[in-house]
C-alpha positions as a Markdown table, in Angstrom:
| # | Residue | x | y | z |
|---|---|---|---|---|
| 1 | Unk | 5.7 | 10.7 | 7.7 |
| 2 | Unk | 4.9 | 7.1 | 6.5 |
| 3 | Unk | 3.1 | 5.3 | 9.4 |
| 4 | Unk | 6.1 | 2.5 | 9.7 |
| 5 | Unk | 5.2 | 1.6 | 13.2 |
| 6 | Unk | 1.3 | 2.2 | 13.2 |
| 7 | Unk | -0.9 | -0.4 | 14.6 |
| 8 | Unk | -3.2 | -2.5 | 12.5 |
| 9 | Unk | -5.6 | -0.6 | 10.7 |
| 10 | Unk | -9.1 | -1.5 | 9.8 |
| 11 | Unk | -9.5 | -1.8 | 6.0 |
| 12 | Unk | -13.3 | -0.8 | 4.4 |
| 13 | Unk | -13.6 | -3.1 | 2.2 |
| 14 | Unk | -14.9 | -3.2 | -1.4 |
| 15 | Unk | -14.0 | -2.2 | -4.9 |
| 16 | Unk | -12.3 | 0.7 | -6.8 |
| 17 | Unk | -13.2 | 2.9 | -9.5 |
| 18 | Unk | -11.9 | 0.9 | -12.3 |
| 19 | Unk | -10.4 | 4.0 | -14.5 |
| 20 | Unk | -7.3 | 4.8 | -15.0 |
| 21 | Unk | -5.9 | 8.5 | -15.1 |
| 22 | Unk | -5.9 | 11.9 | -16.9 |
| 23 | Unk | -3.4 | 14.4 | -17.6 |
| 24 | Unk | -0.6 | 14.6 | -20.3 |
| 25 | Unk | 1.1 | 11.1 | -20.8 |
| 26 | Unk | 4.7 | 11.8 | -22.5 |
| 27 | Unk | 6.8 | 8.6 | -24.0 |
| 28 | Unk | 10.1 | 7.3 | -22.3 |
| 29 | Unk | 12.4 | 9.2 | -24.1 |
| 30 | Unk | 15.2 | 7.0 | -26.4 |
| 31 | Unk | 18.7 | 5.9 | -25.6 |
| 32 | Unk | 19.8 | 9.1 | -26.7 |
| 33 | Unk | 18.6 | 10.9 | -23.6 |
| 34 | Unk | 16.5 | 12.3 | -21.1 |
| 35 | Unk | 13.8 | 10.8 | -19.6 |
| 36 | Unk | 13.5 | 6.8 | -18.8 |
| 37 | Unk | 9.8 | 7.2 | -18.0 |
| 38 | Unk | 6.1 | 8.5 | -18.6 |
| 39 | Unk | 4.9 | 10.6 | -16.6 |
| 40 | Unk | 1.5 | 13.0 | -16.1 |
| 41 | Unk | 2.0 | 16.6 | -16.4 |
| 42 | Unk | 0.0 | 19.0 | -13.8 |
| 43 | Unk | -2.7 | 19.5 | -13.7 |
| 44 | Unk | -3.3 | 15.6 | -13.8 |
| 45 | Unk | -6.0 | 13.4 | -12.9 |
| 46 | Unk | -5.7 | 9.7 | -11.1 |
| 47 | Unk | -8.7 | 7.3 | -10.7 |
| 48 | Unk | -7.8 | 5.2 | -7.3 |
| 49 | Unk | -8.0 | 1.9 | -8.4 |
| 50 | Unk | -8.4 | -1.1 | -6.2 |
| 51 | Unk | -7.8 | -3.9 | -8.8 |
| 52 | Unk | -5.0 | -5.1 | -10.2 |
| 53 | Unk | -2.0 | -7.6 | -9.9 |
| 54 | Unk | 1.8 | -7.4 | -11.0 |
| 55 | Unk | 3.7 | -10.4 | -12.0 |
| 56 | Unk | 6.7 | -11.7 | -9.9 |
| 57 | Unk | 9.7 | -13.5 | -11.2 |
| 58 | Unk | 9.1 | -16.0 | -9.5 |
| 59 | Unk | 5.7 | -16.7 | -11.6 |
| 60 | Unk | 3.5 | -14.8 | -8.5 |
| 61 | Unk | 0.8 | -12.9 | -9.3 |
| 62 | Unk | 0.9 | -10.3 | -6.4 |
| 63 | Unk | -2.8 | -8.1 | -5.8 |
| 64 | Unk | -2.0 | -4.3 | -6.1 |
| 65 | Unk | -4.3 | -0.8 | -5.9 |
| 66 | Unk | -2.7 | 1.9 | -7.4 |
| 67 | Unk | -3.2 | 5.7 | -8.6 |
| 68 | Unk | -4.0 | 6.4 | -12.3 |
| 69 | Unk | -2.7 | 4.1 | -15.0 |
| 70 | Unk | 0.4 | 2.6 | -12.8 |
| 71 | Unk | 4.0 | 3.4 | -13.0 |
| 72 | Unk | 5.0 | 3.8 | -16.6 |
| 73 | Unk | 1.4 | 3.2 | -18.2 |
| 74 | Unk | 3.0 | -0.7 | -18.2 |
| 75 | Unk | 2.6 | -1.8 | -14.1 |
| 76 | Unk | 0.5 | -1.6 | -11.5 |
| 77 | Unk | 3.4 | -0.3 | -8.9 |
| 78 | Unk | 3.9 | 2.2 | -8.1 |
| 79 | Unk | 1.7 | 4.8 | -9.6 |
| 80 | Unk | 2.3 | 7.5 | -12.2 |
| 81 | Unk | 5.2 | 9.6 | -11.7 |
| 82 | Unk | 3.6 | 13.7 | -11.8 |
| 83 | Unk | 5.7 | 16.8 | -12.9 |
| 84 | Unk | 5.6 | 20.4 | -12.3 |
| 85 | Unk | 7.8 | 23.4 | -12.9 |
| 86 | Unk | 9.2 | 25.7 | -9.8 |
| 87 | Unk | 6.3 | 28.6 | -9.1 |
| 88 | Unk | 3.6 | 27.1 | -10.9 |
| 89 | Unk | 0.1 | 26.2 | -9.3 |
| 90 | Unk | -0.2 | 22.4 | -9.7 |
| 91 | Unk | -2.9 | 20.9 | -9.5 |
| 92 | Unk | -3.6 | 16.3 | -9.0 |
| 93 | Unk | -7.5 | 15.5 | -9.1 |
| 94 | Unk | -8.5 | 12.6 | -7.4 |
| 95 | Unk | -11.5 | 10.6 | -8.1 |
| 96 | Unk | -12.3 | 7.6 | -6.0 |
| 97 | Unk | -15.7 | 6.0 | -4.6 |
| 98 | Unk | -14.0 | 4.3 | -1.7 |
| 99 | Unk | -12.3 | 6.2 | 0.7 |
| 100 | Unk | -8.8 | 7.4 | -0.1 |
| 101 | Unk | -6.0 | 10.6 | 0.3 |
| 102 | Unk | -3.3 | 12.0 | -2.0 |
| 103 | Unk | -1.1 | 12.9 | 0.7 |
| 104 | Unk | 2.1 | 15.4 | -0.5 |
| 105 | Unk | 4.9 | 14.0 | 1.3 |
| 106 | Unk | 7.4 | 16.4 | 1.3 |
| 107 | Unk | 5.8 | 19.4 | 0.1 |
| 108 | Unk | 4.8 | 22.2 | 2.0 |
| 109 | Unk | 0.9 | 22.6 | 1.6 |
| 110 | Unk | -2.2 | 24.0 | 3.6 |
| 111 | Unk | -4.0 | 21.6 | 5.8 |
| 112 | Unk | -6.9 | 21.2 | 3.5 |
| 113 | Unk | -4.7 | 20.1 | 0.9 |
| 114 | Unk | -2.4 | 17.8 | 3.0 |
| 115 | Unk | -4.4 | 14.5 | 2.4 |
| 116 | Unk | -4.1 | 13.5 | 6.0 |
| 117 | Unk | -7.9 | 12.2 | 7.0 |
| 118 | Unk | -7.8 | 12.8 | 10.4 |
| 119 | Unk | -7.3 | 16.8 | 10.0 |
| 120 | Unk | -9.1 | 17.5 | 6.6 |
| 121 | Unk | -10.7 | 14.7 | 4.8 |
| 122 | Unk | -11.3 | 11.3 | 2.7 |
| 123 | Unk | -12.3 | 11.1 | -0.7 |
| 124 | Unk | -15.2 | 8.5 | -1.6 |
| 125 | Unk | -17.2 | 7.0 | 0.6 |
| 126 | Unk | -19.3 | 6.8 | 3.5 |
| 127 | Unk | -17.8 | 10.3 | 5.6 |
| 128 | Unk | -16.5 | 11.3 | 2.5 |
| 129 | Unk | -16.4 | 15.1 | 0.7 |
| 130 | Unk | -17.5 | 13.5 | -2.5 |
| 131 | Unk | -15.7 | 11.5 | -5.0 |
| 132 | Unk | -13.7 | 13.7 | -6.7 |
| 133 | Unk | -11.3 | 16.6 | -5.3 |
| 134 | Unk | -8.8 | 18.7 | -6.5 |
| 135 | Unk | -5.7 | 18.9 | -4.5 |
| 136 | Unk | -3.5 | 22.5 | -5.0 |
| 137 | Unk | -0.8 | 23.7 | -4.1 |
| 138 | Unk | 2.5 | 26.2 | -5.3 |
| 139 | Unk | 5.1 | 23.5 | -6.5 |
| 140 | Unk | 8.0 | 24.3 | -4.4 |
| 141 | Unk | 12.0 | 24.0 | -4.9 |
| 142 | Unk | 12.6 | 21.9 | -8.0 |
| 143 | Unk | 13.5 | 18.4 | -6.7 |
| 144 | Unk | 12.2 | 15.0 | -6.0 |
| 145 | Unk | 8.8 | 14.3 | -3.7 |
| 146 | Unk | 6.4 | 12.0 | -2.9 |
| 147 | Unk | 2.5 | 11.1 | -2.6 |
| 148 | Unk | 0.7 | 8.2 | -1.3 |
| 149 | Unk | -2.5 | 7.5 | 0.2 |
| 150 | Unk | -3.0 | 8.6 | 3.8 |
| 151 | Unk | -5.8 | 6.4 | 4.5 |
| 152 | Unk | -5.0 | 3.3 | 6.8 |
| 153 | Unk | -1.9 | 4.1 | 5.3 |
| 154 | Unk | 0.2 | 1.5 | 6.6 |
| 155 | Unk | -1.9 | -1.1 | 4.4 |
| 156 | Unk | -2.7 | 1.4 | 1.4 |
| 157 | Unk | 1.0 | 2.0 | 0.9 |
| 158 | Unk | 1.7 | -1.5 | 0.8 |
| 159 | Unk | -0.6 | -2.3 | -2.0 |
| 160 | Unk | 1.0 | 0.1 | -3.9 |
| 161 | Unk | -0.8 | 3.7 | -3.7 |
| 162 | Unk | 2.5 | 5.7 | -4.1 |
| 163 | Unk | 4.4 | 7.4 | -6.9 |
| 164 | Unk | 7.0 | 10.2 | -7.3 |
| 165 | Unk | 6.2 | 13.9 | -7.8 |
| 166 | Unk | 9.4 | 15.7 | -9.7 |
| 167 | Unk | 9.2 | 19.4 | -9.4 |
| 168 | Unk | 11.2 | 20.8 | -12.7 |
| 169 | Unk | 13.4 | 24.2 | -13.1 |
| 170 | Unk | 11.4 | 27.2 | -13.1 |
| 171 | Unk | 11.5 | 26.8 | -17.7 |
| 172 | Unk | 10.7 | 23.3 | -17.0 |
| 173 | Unk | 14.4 | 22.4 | -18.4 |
| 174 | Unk | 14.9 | 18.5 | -18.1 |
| 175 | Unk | 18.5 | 18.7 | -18.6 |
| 176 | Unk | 19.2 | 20.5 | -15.0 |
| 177 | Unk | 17.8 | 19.6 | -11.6 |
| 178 | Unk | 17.1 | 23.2 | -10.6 |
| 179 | Unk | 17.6 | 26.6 | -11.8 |
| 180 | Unk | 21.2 | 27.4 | -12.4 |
| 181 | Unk | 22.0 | 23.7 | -10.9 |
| 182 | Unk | 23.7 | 20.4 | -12.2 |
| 183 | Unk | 23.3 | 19.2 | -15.4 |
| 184 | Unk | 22.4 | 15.8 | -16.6 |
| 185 | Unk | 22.2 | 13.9 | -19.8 |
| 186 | Unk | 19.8 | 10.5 | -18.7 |
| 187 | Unk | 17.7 | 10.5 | -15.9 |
| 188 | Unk | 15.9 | 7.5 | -14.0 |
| 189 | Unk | 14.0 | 6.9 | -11.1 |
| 190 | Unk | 14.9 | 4.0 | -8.5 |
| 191 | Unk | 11.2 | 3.7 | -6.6 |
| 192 | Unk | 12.6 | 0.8 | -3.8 |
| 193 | Unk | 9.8 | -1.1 | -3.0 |
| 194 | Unk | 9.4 | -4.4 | -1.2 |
| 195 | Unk | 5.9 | -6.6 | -0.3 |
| 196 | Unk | 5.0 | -8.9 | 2.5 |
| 197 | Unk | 3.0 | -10.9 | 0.0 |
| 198 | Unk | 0.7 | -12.3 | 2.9 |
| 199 | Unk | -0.7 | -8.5 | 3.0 |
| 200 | Unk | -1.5 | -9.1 | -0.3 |
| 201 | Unk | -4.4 | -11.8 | -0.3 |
| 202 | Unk | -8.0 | -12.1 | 0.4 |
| 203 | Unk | -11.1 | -9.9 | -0.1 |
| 204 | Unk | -10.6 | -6.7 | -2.7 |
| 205 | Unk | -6.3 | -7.7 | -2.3 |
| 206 | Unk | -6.1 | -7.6 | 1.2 |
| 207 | Unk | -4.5 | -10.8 | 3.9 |
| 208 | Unk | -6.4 | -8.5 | 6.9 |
| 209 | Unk | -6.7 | -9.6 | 10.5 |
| 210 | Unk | -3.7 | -10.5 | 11.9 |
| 211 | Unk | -1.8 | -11.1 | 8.6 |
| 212 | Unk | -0.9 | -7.2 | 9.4 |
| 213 | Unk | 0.4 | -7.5 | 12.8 |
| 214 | Unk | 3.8 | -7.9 | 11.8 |
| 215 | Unk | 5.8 | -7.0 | 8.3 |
| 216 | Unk | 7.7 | -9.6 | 7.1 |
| 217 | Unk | 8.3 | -8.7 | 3.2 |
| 218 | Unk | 9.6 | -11.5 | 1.3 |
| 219 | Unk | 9.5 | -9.7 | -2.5 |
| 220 | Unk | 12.1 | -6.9 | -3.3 |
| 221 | Unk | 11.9 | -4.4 | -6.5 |
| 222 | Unk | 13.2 | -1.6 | -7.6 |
| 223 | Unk | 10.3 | 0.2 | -9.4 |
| 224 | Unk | 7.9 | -2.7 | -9.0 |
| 225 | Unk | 10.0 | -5.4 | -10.6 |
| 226 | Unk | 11.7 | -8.2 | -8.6 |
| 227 | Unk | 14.4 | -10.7 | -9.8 |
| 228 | Unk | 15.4 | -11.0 | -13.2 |
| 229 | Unk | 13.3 | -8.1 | -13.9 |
| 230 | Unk | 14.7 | -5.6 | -12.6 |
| 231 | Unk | 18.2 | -6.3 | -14.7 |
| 232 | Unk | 16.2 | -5.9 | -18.4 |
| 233 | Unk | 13.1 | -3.0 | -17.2 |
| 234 | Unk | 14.2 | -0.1 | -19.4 |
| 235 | Unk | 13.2 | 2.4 | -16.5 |
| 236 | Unk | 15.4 | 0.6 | -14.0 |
| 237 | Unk | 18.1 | -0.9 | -15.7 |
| 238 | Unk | 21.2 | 2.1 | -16.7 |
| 239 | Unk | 22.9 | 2.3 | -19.9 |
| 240 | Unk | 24.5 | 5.7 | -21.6 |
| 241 | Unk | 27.4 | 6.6 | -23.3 |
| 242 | Unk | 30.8 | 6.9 | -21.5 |
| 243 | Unk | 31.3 | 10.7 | -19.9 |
| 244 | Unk | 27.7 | 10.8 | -19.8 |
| 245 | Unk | 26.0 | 12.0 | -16.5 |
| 246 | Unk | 23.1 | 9.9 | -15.1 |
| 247 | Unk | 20.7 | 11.6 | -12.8 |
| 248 | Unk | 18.8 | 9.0 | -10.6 |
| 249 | Unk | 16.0 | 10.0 | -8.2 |
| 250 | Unk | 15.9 | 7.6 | -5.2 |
| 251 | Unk | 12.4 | 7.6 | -3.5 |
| 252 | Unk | 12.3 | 5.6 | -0.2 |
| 253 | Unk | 8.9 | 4.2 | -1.2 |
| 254 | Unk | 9.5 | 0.6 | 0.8 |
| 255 | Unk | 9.1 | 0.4 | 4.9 |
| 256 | Unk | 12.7 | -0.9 | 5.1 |
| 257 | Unk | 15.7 | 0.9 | 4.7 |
| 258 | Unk | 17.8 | -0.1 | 1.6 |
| 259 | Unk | 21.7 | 0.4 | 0.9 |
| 260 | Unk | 22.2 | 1.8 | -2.7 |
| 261 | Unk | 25.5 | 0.6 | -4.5 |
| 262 | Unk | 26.2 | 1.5 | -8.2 |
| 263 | Unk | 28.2 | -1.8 | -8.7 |
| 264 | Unk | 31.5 | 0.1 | -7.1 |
| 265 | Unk | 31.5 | 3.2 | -9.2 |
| 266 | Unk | 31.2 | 6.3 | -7.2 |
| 267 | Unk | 28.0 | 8.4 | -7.4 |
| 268 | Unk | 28.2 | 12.2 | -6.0 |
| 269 | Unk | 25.0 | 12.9 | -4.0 |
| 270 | Unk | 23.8 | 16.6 | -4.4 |
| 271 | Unk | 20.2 | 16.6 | -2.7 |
| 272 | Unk | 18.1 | 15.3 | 0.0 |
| 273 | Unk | 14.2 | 15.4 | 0.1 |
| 274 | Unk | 13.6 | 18.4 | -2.5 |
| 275 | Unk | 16.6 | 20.6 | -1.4 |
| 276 | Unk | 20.2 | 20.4 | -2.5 |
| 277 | Unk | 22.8 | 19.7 | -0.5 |
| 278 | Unk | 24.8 | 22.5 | 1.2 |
| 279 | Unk | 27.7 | 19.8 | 0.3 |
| 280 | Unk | 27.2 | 17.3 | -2.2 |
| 281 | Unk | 29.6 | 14.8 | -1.5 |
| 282 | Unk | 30.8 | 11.5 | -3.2 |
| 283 | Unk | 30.3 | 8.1 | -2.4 |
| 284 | Unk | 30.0 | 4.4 | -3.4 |
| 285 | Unk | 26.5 | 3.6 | -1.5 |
| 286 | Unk | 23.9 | 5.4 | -0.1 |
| 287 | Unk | 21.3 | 4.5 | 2.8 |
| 288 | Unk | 17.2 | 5.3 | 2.2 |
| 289 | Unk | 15.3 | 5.4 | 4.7 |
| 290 | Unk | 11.3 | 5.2 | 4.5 |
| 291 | Unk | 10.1 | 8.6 | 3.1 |
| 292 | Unk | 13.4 | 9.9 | 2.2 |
| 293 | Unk | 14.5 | 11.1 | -1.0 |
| 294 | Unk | 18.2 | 11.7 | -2.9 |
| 295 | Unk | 19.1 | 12.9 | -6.1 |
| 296 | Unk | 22.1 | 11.1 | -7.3 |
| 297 | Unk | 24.5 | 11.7 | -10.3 |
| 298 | Unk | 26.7 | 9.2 | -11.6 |
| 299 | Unk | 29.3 | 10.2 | -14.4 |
| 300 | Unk | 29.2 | 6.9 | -16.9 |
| 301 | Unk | 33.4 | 5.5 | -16.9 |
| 302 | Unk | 34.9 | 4.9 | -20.1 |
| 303 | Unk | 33.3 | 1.1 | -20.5 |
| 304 | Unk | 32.3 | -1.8 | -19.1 |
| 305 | Unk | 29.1 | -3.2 | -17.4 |
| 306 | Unk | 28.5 | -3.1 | -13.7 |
| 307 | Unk | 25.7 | -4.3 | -11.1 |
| 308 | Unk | 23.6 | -1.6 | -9.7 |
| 309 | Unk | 21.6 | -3.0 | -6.7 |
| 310 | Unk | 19.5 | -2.1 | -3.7 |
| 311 | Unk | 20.3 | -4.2 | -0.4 |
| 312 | Unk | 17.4 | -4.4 | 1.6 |
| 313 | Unk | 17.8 | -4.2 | 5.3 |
| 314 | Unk | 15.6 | -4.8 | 8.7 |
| 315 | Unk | 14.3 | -1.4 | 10.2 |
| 316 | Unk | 17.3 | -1.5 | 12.4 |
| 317 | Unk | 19.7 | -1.9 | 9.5 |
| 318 | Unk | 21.4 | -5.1 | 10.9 |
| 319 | Unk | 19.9 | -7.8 | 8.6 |
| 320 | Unk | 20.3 | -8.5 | 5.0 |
| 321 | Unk | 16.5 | -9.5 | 3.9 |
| 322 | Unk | 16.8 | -9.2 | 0.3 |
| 323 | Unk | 18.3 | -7.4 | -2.7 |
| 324 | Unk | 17.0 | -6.4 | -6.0 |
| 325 | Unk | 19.7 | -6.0 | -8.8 |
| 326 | Unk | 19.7 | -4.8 | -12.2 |
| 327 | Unk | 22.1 | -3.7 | -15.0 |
| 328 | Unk | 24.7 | -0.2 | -15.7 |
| 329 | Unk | 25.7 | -0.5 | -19.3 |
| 330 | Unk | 28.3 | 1.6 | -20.9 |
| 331 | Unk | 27.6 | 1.7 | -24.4 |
C-alpha cells in the first residue's frame, strides 16, 4: 500500500548514481498500432537516480529522482515502464549508492523480494546490503502493476520513483491482455500523477522540514506532463482509426484520487489491479484511487475529436483540485 497518510519522514540526504538503466529499450511503435511507449524488457536494470528536473507548462522547472532512464527514455517522470510474459522468472536489478527499494506493488512476491525496508532491506547506503540487488520473482496473471520506492516512501514517490510493470500473455502477444482475453489494436498508459511543488525544493530536490507536513499539490499530469502538454505527448494523447479498440492502462500513481472521462464516449472496464473482472462493465468515467490499477478499452466512434481528461480530487473525493486534459483523435 502507498503510505498516503504516513507521517513525515526523515530524508538522507545526498546524491544519486547518475546512470541511467539497462535492459532492452524497444521504440514507441507508429500510428499504425501497438504500443505508445518504450519500455525495458525483463530482466532489466535501473540506476536510482537522484537528479533531474521536468519542465512544467507553466515554464517550472520541477526537481525529480527517478528509476533508469525516465518514462519513455524522454522525461524524468515516472520511470521506465518493465514487461514480462505470464510464468516467466523476471528479474529488475537495482543499483543505487543511497538508500532505496523496488517495491512490487501488486505482485505477489517473497519477503526478501518485497522491497519493503523495514522487513528485508535497503539498497545503497549506510545499513545497506550493498549497492546493487537483484529483485525476482514468477511474473504473475498477465495485467497491469506497479513499483516504486519503499523508502520514506511518502517523499520518494513524490519525486517520482514509480513506473508501471505490464505482465504480457503467456507468448508475450501484445495484441491481447491475457491468454485467450480481449483484443486490442493501440494501447497506452495513463500514469496520473500530481506534485506539491514545495516538496520539490531544496538540498538534492527536496522542500524537507515541515514543507511535508501537509500535501497540497498544485501541478497535475497525466504521464508527467501538465497543461498544454498533456494534449500533444504522443504517449498520452489518443488517436486511431474508427472501430479501432484502444487499450489504456490506468495506474493510480498520484496520492489523490482522480475521475477518468473519455470526453463522453463510453469505455468498458474489464480488470482491476492485475486480474480481470468477473464483470466487465461499461461506463463514461472511472474513479483511481492511490495504488489502484484498471485496464480500460475504448472502441474508437466513427469520427470526430473528443477531450480525454483526468479530474483530480481531494482524498475525500469532494473537491475539484485540478485536471489534466489531452486529446482522442479519430483519424
Amino acid at each position: 500500500m502507498l503510505n498516503i497518510l504516513k507521517d513525515t519522514y526523515m530524508m538522507r540526504r545526498g546524491g544519486g548514481t547518475g546512470g541511467g538503466g539497462g535492459g532492452t529499450t524497444t521504440p514507441p511503435a507508429n500510428s499504425g498500432g501497438g504500443r505508445t511507449f518504450t519500455f525495458l524488457q525483463a530482466p532489466a536494470n535501473v540506476d536510482a537516480v537522484m537528479s533531474g528536473s521536468v519542465p512544467m507548462a507553466d515554464g517550472t522547472s520541477i526537481n525529480t529522482w527517478r528509476f533508469g532512464s525516465g518514462f519513455n527514455n524522454d522525461r524524468t517522470v515516472p520511470s521506465p515502464v518493465i514487461e514480462a510474459n505470464q510464468g516467466t522468472t523476471a528479474q529488475i536489478t537495482l543499483s543505487s549508492m543511497m538508500p532505496h527499494t523496488i517495491h512490487l506493488h501488486g505482485l505477489d512476491v517473497d519477503q526478501q523480494n518485497d522491497g519493503v525496508p523495514s522487513t528485508s532491506f535497503a539498497v545503497g547506503g549506510m545499513g545497506g546490503i550493498g549497492n546493487s540487488y537483484t529483485y525476482t520473482f514468477k511474473a504473475p496473471h498477465a495485467g497491469t502493476y506497479m513499483y516504486h520506492c519503499h523508502v520514506d516512501t511518502n517523499l520518494h514517490f513524490e519525486m517520482g520513483m514509480f513506473g508501471t510493470i505490464i505482465i504480457r500473455p503467456t507468448d508475450g502477444s501484445t495484441n491481447r491482455l491475457w491468454d485467450n482475453g480481449p483484443n486490442m489494436d493501440k494501447e497506452y498508459i495513463w500514469q496520473l500523477t500530481t506534485f506539491d511543488s514545495t516538496w520539490h525544493g531544496g538540498m538534492g530536490g527536496m522542500g524537507g522540514g515541515s514543507n511535508l507536513a501537509r500535501y497540497r499539490p498544485d501541478y497535475f499530469m497525466i504521464n508527467g506532463r501538465d497543461g498544454s502538454n498533456t494534449r500533444t505527448d504522443t504517449t498520452t494523447a489518443i488517436t486511431a482509426s474508427a472501430g479501432q479498440r484502444v487499450l489504456v492502462r490506468l495506474n493510480g500513481t498520484s496520492y489523490m484520487p482522480g475521475i477518468v472521462r473519455m470526453g463522453g464516449l463510453a469505455f468498458e472496464v474489464v480488470a482491476s489491479d492485475g486480474r480481470p473482472l468477473a464483470q466487465p462493465f461499461t461506463t463514461t468515467e472511472q474513479l483511481v484511487s492511490a495504488g489502484e490499477r484498471y485496464d480500460i478499452i475504448l472502441t474508437m466512434p466513427a469520427s470526430g475529436q473528443y477531450t480525454g481528461s483526468i479530474e483530480y480530487r481531494d482524498i475525500r473525493n469532494a473537491t475539484i483540485l485540478g485536471t489534466a486534459t489531452t486529446t482522442i483523435t479519430v483519424v
